[in-house]
């Protein structure tokens, strides 16, 4: 456990060294130089991951006014907090004051987009159901939205696409936030009620369920960095409380859904982002091989405090201890049928010059690290449960590194499978360009580019690497 004071100092160190994201050419060579075919097991899920809000904002419904969520409120806010403090801006905290609007017309084109899944050779899709659209006002459930999702899941299944549904992907109704959101454990009951409602309607077509997407990211970005709603900066204890409540909410939802008809056969898991910290290993340059003890120490503290202890340790032991928030729940080790791993990259912490020649960065300013995806899978395998890679991918507007990233990351999964790690599927982030939270529309994660005006979808050249890998599995 580290105090908020020490974590502040560490955050400063991180700020300093965040730019030192590097990759070790030696370690990643095996993923980039091999010519061996990538072979996934027959029953492996090959998919894409999306979130409805990012693809389409909120839906428009006849009976209800436009749903208003914590993200709608964040877009409308004018106080922007970031890691360096709080400042007043003339526009919203989203980059360039952008707003999600109808984003990439995800709602309007949902059914047509199923054809894109076929084009890619996918047999699965992970997507979120939007709580705000389904329960726009407390206790009032939007039948139109529920029916939409029902029809959508039916259509996916009818066309051979296995749906994986995420119940909470960063967005919830503002009425829930007004009650304190996940800061108050009493509010968990609202999320459970919503989840039961959705499960009742969709479980005949859906067996794979993710309760909550990336609890650590939600609490850190919303309560420490201030870049997600509610936009608080440095509220470490509240972040700890929110994280604890999110994990508790996961357990409550798991228990509630398991007790419902079709609950037994449902596979329910939590999605964890493995953004970890690793020491920059060398003081001077890679040929000297002088280990960096300070970087090692700092990164261990970060990993222990943020990346692992709160989620992995809790799932293993039922014990939670974070920024003064203590919680024990003996149900935790039995509260998930799989673990969802979101992996993009790592942050390297180090001192001294930190240049590696040839490092390949994404537009999000982190490096492409297939070796670390492999490490993350190995680490998650400790939990002894099936693993789905529920997200992986990159932002690459120029499309120069997409194929490289896809091939090397799929090779890392292939290697994990060959070494007995129980990976059951991969969901590439994302099908189409979308709203990248506080970065707005500038980050291009889509396998398909979306024309900003016509919303036409076009398969990017680099994305063909994913299609080719998937199609070659048939
Ligand atoms: C989130 C996505 C996000 C992606 C790319 C993940 O943390 O679940 O919503 O768009 O990363 O940054």
Short mmCIF file of N, CA, C and O in Angstrom, two decimals, residues 59-160:
data_model
loop_
_atom_site.label_atom_id
_atom_site.label_comp_id
_atom_site.label_asym_id
_atom_site.label_seq_id
_atom_site.Cartn_x
_atom_site.Cartn_y
_atom_site.Cartn_z
N UNK A 59 -28.51 6.72 -28.61
CA UNK A 59 -29.52 6.52 -29.65
C UNK A 59 -30.60 7.58 -29.58
O UNK A 59 -30.69 8.33 -28.61
N UNK A 60 -31.41 7.63 -30.63
CA UNK A 60 -32.56 8.53 -30.57
C UNK A 60 -33.81 7.66 -30.52
O UNK A 60 -33.97 6.76 -31.34
N UNK A 61 -34.66 7.92 -29.55
CA UNK A 61 -35.80 7.05 -29.30
C UNK A 61 -37.07 7.87 -29.32
O UNK A 61 -37.08 9.01 -28.86
N UNK A 62 -38.12 7.27 -29.83
CA UNK A 62 -39.37 8.02 -29.96
C UNK A 62 -39.93 8.46 -28.62
O UNK A 62 -40.35 9.59 -28.44
N UNK A 63 -39.90 7.55 -27.67
CA UNK A 63 -40.61 7.81 -26.42
C UNK A 63 -39.82 8.68 -25.45
O UNK A 63 -40.38 9.29 -24.55
N UNK A 64 -38.51 8.69 -25.60
CA UNK A 64 -37.69 9.40 -24.62
C UNK A 64 -36.92 10.55 -25.26
O UNK A 64 -36.59 10.51 -26.44
N UNK A 65 -36.60 11.52 -24.41
CA UNK A 65 -35.68 12.56 -24.88
C UNK A 65 -34.32 11.91 -25.02
O UNK A 65 -34.10 10.82 -24.54
N UNK A 66 -33.39 12.63 -25.64
CA UNK A 66 -32.06 12.06 -25.83
C UNK A 66 -31.47 11.66 -24.47
O UNK A 66 -31.43 12.46 -23.54
N UNK A 67 -31.05 10.42 -24.34
CA UNK A 67 -30.50 9.99 -23.06
C UNK A 67 -29.29 10.83 -22.65
O UNK A 67 -28.51 11.26 -23.51
N UNK A 68 -29.19 11.07 -21.37
CA UNK A 68 -28.12 11.93 -20.87
C UNK A 68 -27.26 11.14 -19.87
O UNK A 68 -27.75 10.68 -18.84
N UNK A 69 -25.97 10.98 -20.23
CA UNK A 69 -25.10 10.12 -19.42
C UNK A 69 -24.00 10.92 -18.74
O UNK A 69 -23.87 12.13 -18.94
N UNK A 70 -23.18 10.22 -17.97
CA UNK A 70 -22.01 10.86 -17.34
C UNK A 70 -21.09 11.44 -18.43
O UNK A 70 -20.48 12.49 -18.23
N UNK A 71 -21.04 10.80 -19.59
CA UNK A 71 -20.20 11.32 -20.67
C UNK A 71 -20.84 12.52 -21.36
O UNK A 71 -20.15 13.45 -21.76
N UNK A 72 -22.19 12.52 -21.46
CA UNK A 72 -22.85 13.71 -22.01
C UNK A 72 -22.53 14.89 -21.11
O UNK A 72 -22.21 15.99 -21.58
N UNK A 73 -22.63 14.66 -19.78
CA UNK A 73 -22.40 15.75 -18.84
C UNK A 73 -20.94 16.21 -18.90
O UNK A 73 -20.64 17.41 -18.80
N UNK A 74 -20.04 15.27 -19.10
CA UNK A 74 -18.62 15.62 -19.17
C UNK A 74 -18.34 16.48 -20.40
O UNK A 74 -17.62 17.48 -20.34
N UNK A 75 -18.97 16.09 -21.51
CA UNK A 75 -18.81 16.90 -22.74
C UNK A 75 -19.33 18.31 -22.55
O UNK A 75 -18.81 19.26 -23.13
N UNK A 76 -20.40 18.42 -21.75
CA UNK A 76 -21.01 19.74 -21.54
C UNK A 76 -20.28 20.55 -20.48
O UNK A 76 -20.58 21.73 -20.30
N UNK A 77 -19.37 19.93 -19.75
CA UNK A 77 -18.72 20.65 -18.66
C UNK A 77 -17.63 21.57 -19.22
O UNK A 77 -17.18 21.41 -20.35
N UNK A 78 -17.26 22.54 -18.40
CA UNK A 78 -16.25 23.50 -18.85
C UNK A 78 -15.02 23.50 -17.95
O UNK A 78 -14.08 24.21 -18.19
N UNK A 79 -15.08 22.74 -16.86
CA UNK A 79 -13.91 22.70 -15.99
C UNK A 79 -13.10 21.48 -16.35
O UNK A 79 -13.59 20.36 -16.27
N UNK A 80 -11.92 21.73 -16.77
CA UNK A 80 -11.12 20.62 -17.23
C UNK A 80 -9.98 20.37 -16.27
O UNK A 80 -9.12 21.19 -16.06
N UNK A 81 -10.01 19.21 -15.66
CA UNK A 81 -8.90 18.85 -14.79
C UNK A 81 -8.00 17.89 -15.53
O UNK A 81 -8.47 17.04 -16.26
N UNK A 82 -6.75 18.04 -15.36
CA UNK A 82 -5.84 17.02 -15.87
C UNK A 82 -4.77 16.77 -14.82
O UNK A 82 -4.84 17.30 -13.73
N UNK A 83 -3.80 15.95 -15.16
CA UNK A 83 -2.83 15.54 -14.15
C UNK A 83 -2.10 16.74 -13.56
O UNK A 83 -1.57 16.67 -12.46
N UNK A 84 -2.09 17.86 -14.25
CA UNK A 84 -1.35 19.01 -13.75
C UNK A 84 -2.21 20.00 -12.97
O UNK A 84 -1.75 21.00 -12.50
N UNK A 85 -3.48 19.73 -12.89
CA UNK A 85 -4.33 20.64 -12.12
C UNK A 85 -5.68 20.81 -12.77
O UNK A 85 -6.10 20.01 -13.59
N UNK A 86 -6.37 21.84 -12.39
CA UNK A 86 -7.71 22.08 -12.92
C UNK A 86 -7.70 23.42 -13.62
O UNK A 86 -7.17 24.40 -13.11
N UNK A 87 -8.24 23.48 -14.80
CA UNK A 87 -8.28 24.77 -15.48
C UNK A 87 -9.64 24.98 -16.12
O UNK A 87 -10.34 24.02 -16.42
N UNK A 88 -10.01 26.22 -16.31
CA UNK A 88 -11.26 26.52 -16.97
C UNK A 88 -11.02 26.61 -18.46
O UNK A 88 -10.07 27.26 -18.90
N UNK A 89 -11.81 25.95 -19.24
CA UNK A 89 -11.64 26.05 -20.69
C UNK A 89 -12.92 26.58 -21.30
O UNK A 89 -13.97 26.54 -20.69
N UNK A 90 -12.81 27.05 -22.53
CA UNK A 90 -14.00 27.57 -23.20
C UNK A 90 -14.80 26.46 -23.84
O UNK A 90 -15.93 26.63 -24.23
N UNK A 91 -14.16 25.33 -23.99
CA UNK A 91 -14.88 24.21 -24.58
C UNK A 91 -14.80 23.01 -23.64
O UNK A 91 -14.21 23.08 -22.57
N UNK A 92 -15.39 21.90 -24.07
CA UNK A 92 -15.46 20.72 -23.21
C UNK A 92 -14.07 20.13 -23.01
O UNK A 92 -13.12 20.46 -23.73
N UNK A 93 -13.96 19.24 -22.02
CA UNK A 93 -12.65 18.64 -21.75
C UNK A 93 -12.17 17.69 -22.85
O UNK A 93 -11.04 17.19 -22.80
N UNK A 94 -13.00 17.42 -23.83
CA UNK A 94 -12.60 16.53 -24.92
C UNK A 94 -11.69 17.33 -25.86
O UNK A 94 -11.90 18.52 -26.08
N UNK A 95 -10.71 16.67 -26.42
CA UNK A 95 -9.77 17.32 -27.33
C UNK A 95 -10.49 18.19 -28.36
O UNK A 95 -11.44 17.74 -29.00
N UNK A 96 -10.02 19.40 -28.52
CA UNK A 96 -10.61 20.39 -29.44
C UNK A 96 -12.09 20.64 -29.18
O UNK A 96 -12.83 21.06 -30.07
N UNK A 97 -12.55 20.30 -27.99
CA UNK A 97 -13.97 20.53 -27.67
C UNK A 97 -14.92 19.65 -28.47
O UNK A 97 -16.10 19.98 -28.62
N UNK A 98 -14.42 18.52 -28.96
CA UNK A 98 -15.28 17.66 -29.79
C UNK A 98 -16.39 17.03 -28.94
O UNK A 98 -16.25 16.88 -27.74
N UNK A 99 -17.45 16.66 -29.62
CA UNK A 99 -18.56 15.97 -28.95
C UNK A 99 -18.88 14.69 -29.71
O UNK A 99 -18.71 14.65 -30.93
N UNK A 100 -19.40 13.72 -29.00
CA UNK A 100 -19.60 12.43 -29.64
C UNK A 100 -20.68 12.49 -30.72
O UNK A 100 -20.58 11.81 -31.75
N UNK A 101 -21.72 13.27 -30.49
CA UNK A 101 -22.82 13.35 -31.47
C UNK A 101 -23.32 11.96 -31.82
O UNK A 101 -23.55 11.14 -30.95
N UNK A 102 -23.42 11.71 -33.13
CA UNK A 102 -23.83 10.38 -33.56
C UNK A 102 -22.62 9.55 -33.96
O UNK A 102 -22.73 8.50 -34.62
N UNK A 103 -21.45 10.09 -33.65
CA UNK A 103 -20.18 9.40 -33.89
C UNK A 103 -20.16 8.77 -35.30
O UNK A 103 -20.35 9.46 -36.29
N UNK A 104 -19.97 7.47 -35.37
CA UNK A 104 -19.87 6.81 -36.68
C UNK A 104 -21.19 6.16 -37.09
O UNK A 104 -21.20 5.21 -37.86
N UNK A 105 -22.28 6.71 -36.56
CA UNK A 105 -23.63 6.18 -36.86
C UNK A 105 -23.74 4.70 -36.50
O UNK A 105 -24.29 3.89 -37.26
N UNK A 106 -23.19 4.39 -35.33
CA UNK A 106 -23.19 3.00 -34.88
C UNK A 106 -24.59 2.42 -34.72
O UNK A 106 -24.83 1.25 -35.04
N UNK A 107 -25.52 3.22 -34.22
CA UNK A 107 -26.89 2.71 -34.03
C UNK A 107 -27.57 2.50 -35.38
O UNK A 107 -28.14 1.44 -35.63
N UNK A 108 -27.49 3.53 -36.22
CA UNK A 108 -28.22 3.49 -37.49
C UNK A 108 -27.70 2.36 -38.39
O UNK A 108 -28.46 1.76 -39.13
N UNK A 109 -26.41 2.09 -38.31
CA UNK A 109 -25.83 1.12 -39.25
C UNK A 109 -25.52 -0.23 -38.60
O UNK A 109 -24.83 -1.06 -39.20
N UNK A 110 -25.99 -0.41 -37.38
CA UNK A 110 -25.61 -1.62 -36.63
C UNK A 110 -25.84 -2.90 -37.44
O UNK A 110 -24.96 -3.77 -37.52
N UNK A 111 -27.01 -3.00 -38.04
CA UNK A 111 -27.33 -4.24 -38.74
C UNK A 111 -26.52 -4.38 -40.03
O UNK A 111 -26.05 -5.47 -40.36
N UNK A 112 -26.32 -3.26 -40.73
CA UNK A 112 -25.53 -3.31 -41.97
C UNK A 112 -24.07 -3.67 -41.66
O UNK A 112 -23.40 -4.32 -42.45
N UNK A 113 -23.59 -3.21 -40.51
CA UNK A 113 -22.18 -3.46 -40.17
C UNK A 113 -21.87 -4.94 -39.94
O UNK A 113 -20.70 -5.34 -39.92
N UNK A 114 -22.91 -5.75 -39.80
CA UNK A 114 -22.65 -7.19 -39.62
C UNK A 114 -21.93 -7.73 -40.87
O UNK A 114 -21.10 -8.63 -40.77
N UNK A 115 -22.23 -7.13 -42.02
CA UNK A 115 -21.56 -7.57 -43.26
C UNK A 115 -20.04 -7.36 -43.15
O UNK A 115 -19.25 -8.14 -43.72
N UNK A 116 -19.63 -6.33 -42.41
CA UNK A 116 -18.18 -6.08 -42.27
C UNK A 116 -17.52 -7.22 -41.49
O UNK A 116 -16.37 -7.59 -41.74
N UNK A 117 -18.26 -7.75 -40.52
CA UNK A 117 -17.72 -8.86 -39.73
C UNK A 117 -17.47 -10.07 -40.63
O UNK A 117 -16.45 -10.75 -40.51
N UNK A 118 -18.41 -10.28 -41.54
CA UNK A 118 -18.22 -11.41 -42.48
C UNK A 118 -17.03 -11.17 -43.38
O UNK A 118 -16.24 -12.07 -43.65
N UNK A 119 -16.93 -9.93 -43.85
CA UNK A 119 -15.81 -9.61 -44.75
C UNK A 119 -14.47 -9.91 -44.07
O UNK A 119 -13.51 -10.34 -44.70
N UNK A 120 -14.42 -9.68 -42.76
CA UNK A 120 -13.16 -9.89 -42.02
C UNK A 120 -12.93 -11.35 -41.64
O UNK A 120 -11.84 -11.72 -41.21
N UNK A 121 -13.98 -12.15 -41.74
CA UNK A 121 -13.84 -13.55 -41.32
C UNK A 121 -14.06 -13.74 -39.82
O UNK A 121 -13.61 -14.72 -39.23
N UNK A 122 -14.79 -12.80 -39.21
CA UNK A 122 -15.05 -12.90 -37.76
C UNK A 122 -16.17 -13.91 -37.48
O UNK A 122 -17.10 -14.05 -38.26
N UNK A 123 -16.07 -14.55 -36.31
CA UNK A 123 -17.19 -15.38 -35.85
C UNK A 123 -17.72 -14.88 -34.50
O UNK A 123 -18.48 -15.56 -33.83
N UNK A 124 -17.26 -13.68 -34.08
CA UNK A 124 -17.69 -13.16 -32.78
C UNK A 124 -17.57 -11.64 -32.76
O UNK A 124 -16.80 -11.06 -33.52
N UNK A 125 -18.35 -11.03 -31.88
CA UNK A 125 -18.24 -9.59 -31.69
C UNK A 125 -18.54 -9.23 -30.23
O UNK A 125 -19.54 -9.68 -29.66
N UNK A 126 -17.65 -8.43 -29.65
CA UNK A 126 -17.92 -7.91 -28.30
C UNK A 126 -18.45 -6.48 -28.45
O UNK A 126 -17.88 -5.69 -29.21
N UNK A 127 -19.53 -6.19 -27.76
CA UNK A 127 -20.08 -4.82 -27.82
C UNK A 127 -20.77 -4.53 -26.50
O UNK A 127 -21.12 -5.43 -25.73
N UNK A 128 -20.97 -3.23 -26.23
CA UNK A 128 -21.62 -2.85 -24.98
C UNK A 128 -23.09 -2.59 -25.19
O UNK A 128 -23.51 -2.19 -26.28
N UNK A 129 -23.88 -2.81 -24.16
CA UNK A 129 -25.25 -2.31 -24.16
C UNK A 129 -25.24 -1.04 -23.32
O UNK A 129 -24.60 -1.00 -22.28
N UNK A 130 -25.87 0.00 -23.82
CA UNK A 130 -25.77 1.28 -23.13
C UNK A 130 -26.88 1.44 -22.10
O UNK A 130 -28.06 1.58 -22.42
N UNK A 131 -26.44 1.46 -20.85
CA UNK A 131 -27.36 1.60 -19.71
C UNK A 131 -28.21 2.87 -19.87
O UNK A 131 -29.43 2.87 -19.67
N UNK A 132 -27.57 3.97 -20.30
CA UNK A 132 -28.29 5.24 -20.40
C UNK A 132 -29.42 5.18 -21.41
O UNK A 132 -30.47 5.80 -21.23
N UNK A 133 -29.21 4.44 -22.49
CA UNK A 133 -30.27 4.30 -23.48
C UNK A 133 -31.38 3.38 -22.98
O UNK A 133 -32.55 3.57 -23.31
N UNK A 134 -31.00 2.40 -22.18
CA UNK A 134 -31.98 1.42 -21.71
C UNK A 134 -32.77 1.94 -20.50
O UNK A 134 -33.95 1.68 -20.36
N UNK A 135 -32.09 2.69 -19.63
CA UNK A 135 -32.79 3.23 -18.45
C UNK A 135 -32.48 4.74 -18.36
O UNK A 135 -31.75 5.20 -17.48
N UNK A 136 -33.04 5.52 -19.28
CA UNK A 136 -32.69 6.94 -19.35
C UNK A 136 -33.12 7.72 -18.11
O UNK A 136 -32.52 8.73 -17.78
N UNK A 137 -34.18 7.24 -17.47
CA UNK A 137 -34.60 7.85 -16.20
C UNK A 137 -34.72 6.73 -15.19
O UNK A 137 -35.06 5.60 -15.56
N UNK A 138 -34.46 7.07 -13.95
CA UNK A 138 -34.42 6.02 -12.92
C UNK A 138 -35.69 5.16 -12.92
O UNK A 138 -36.79 5.69 -12.82
N UNK A 139 -35.48 3.88 -13.09
CA UNK A 139 -36.62 2.95 -13.00
C UNK A 139 -37.49 2.91 -14.24
O UNK A 139 -38.44 2.13 -14.31
N UNK A 140 -37.18 3.73 -15.27
CA UNK A 140 -37.99 3.71 -16.50
C UNK A 140 -37.17 3.05 -17.60
O UNK A 140 -36.16 3.59 -18.04
N UNK A 141 -37.62 1.91 -18.01
CA UNK A 141 -36.85 1.15 -19.00
C UNK A 141 -37.40 1.37 -20.39
O UNK A 141 -38.61 1.29 -20.61
N UNK A 142 -36.50 1.68 -21.29
CA UNK A 142 -36.86 2.03 -22.66
C UNK A 142 -37.04 0.75 -23.48
O UNK A 142 -36.06 0.12 -23.89
N UNK A 143 -38.29 0.40 -23.69
CA UNK A 143 -38.63 -0.84 -24.39
C UNK A 143 -38.01 -0.86 -25.81
O UNK A 143 -37.56 -1.88 -26.28
N UNK A 144 -38.02 0.30 -26.44
CA UNK A 144 -37.48 0.40 -27.81
C UNK A 144 -36.00 0.00 -27.84
O UNK A 144 -35.56 -0.71 -28.74
N UNK A 145 -35.25 0.48 -26.85
CA UNK A 145 -33.82 0.17 -26.81
C UNK A 145 -33.59 -1.30 -26.50
O UNK A 145 -32.74 -1.96 -27.12
N UNK A 146 -34.38 -1.82 -25.57
CA UNK A 146 -34.23 -3.25 -25.25
C UNK A 146 -34.56 -4.10 -26.47
O UNK A 146 -33.85 -5.07 -26.77
N UNK A 147 -35.62 -3.72 -27.17
CA UNK A 147 -36.02 -4.48 -28.35
C UNK A 147 -34.95 -4.38 -29.44
O UNK A 147 -34.69 -5.35 -30.16
N UNK A 148 -34.32 -3.21 -29.53
CA UNK A 148 -33.24 -3.04 -30.51
C UNK A 148 -32.13 -4.06 -30.25
O UNK A 148 -31.69 -4.79 -31.15
N UNK A 149 -31.69 -4.11 -29.00
CA UNK A 149 -30.60 -5.04 -28.68
C UNK A 149 -31.03 -6.50 -28.87
O UNK A 149 -30.24 -7.34 -29.29
N UNK A 150 -32.28 -6.76 -28.55
CA UNK A 150 -32.79 -8.12 -28.71
C UNK A 150 -32.70 -8.54 -30.18
O UNK A 150 -32.18 -9.61 -30.52
N UNK A 151 -33.20 -7.66 -31.04
CA UNK A 151 -33.18 -7.96 -32.49
C UNK A 151 -31.75 -8.07 -32.99
O UNK A 151 -31.42 -8.91 -33.82
N UNK A 152 -30.90 -7.18 -32.47
CA UNK A 152 -29.50 -7.16 -32.91
C UNK A 152 -28.80 -8.48 -32.53
O UNK A 152 -28.10 -9.07 -33.36
N UNK A 153 -29.00 -8.94 -31.32
CA UNK A 153 -28.36 -10.19 -30.90
C UNK A 153 -28.90 -11.36 -31.71
O UNK A 153 -28.15 -12.26 -32.10
N UNK A 154 -30.20 -11.33 -31.97
CA UNK A 154 -30.80 -12.40 -32.79
C UNK A 154 -30.15 -12.41 -34.17
O UNK A 154 -29.80 -13.46 -34.70
N UNK A 155 -29.97 -11.21 -34.73
CA UNK A 155 -29.39 -11.11 -36.07
C UNK A 155 -27.95 -11.62 -36.08
O UNK A 155 -27.54 -12.34 -37.00
N UNK A 156 -27.19 -11.28 -35.06
CA UNK A 156 -25.80 -11.75 -34.99
C UNK A 156 -25.77 -13.27 -34.97
O UNK A 156 -25.05 -13.91 -35.75
N UNK A 157 -26.55 -13.84 -34.07
CA UNK A 157 -26.54 -15.30 -33.91
C UNK A 157 -27.00 -15.96 -35.21
O UNK A 157 -26.39 -16.93 -35.68
N UNK A 158 -28.06 -15.41 -35.80
CA UNK A 158 -28.58 -15.99 -37.04
C UNK A 158 -27.52 -15.97 -38.13
O UNK A 158 -27.51 -16.82 -39.02
N UNK A 159 -26.58 -15.02 -38.05
CA UNK A 159 -25.55 -14.93 -39.08
C UNK A 159 -24.22 -15.52 -38.62
O UNK A 159 -23.15 -15.20 -39.15
N UNK A 160 -24.27 -16.35 -37.59
CA UNK A 160 -23.07 -17.09 -37.19
C UNK A 160 -22.06 -16.28 -36.39
O UNK A 160 -20.88 -16.64 -36.32
#
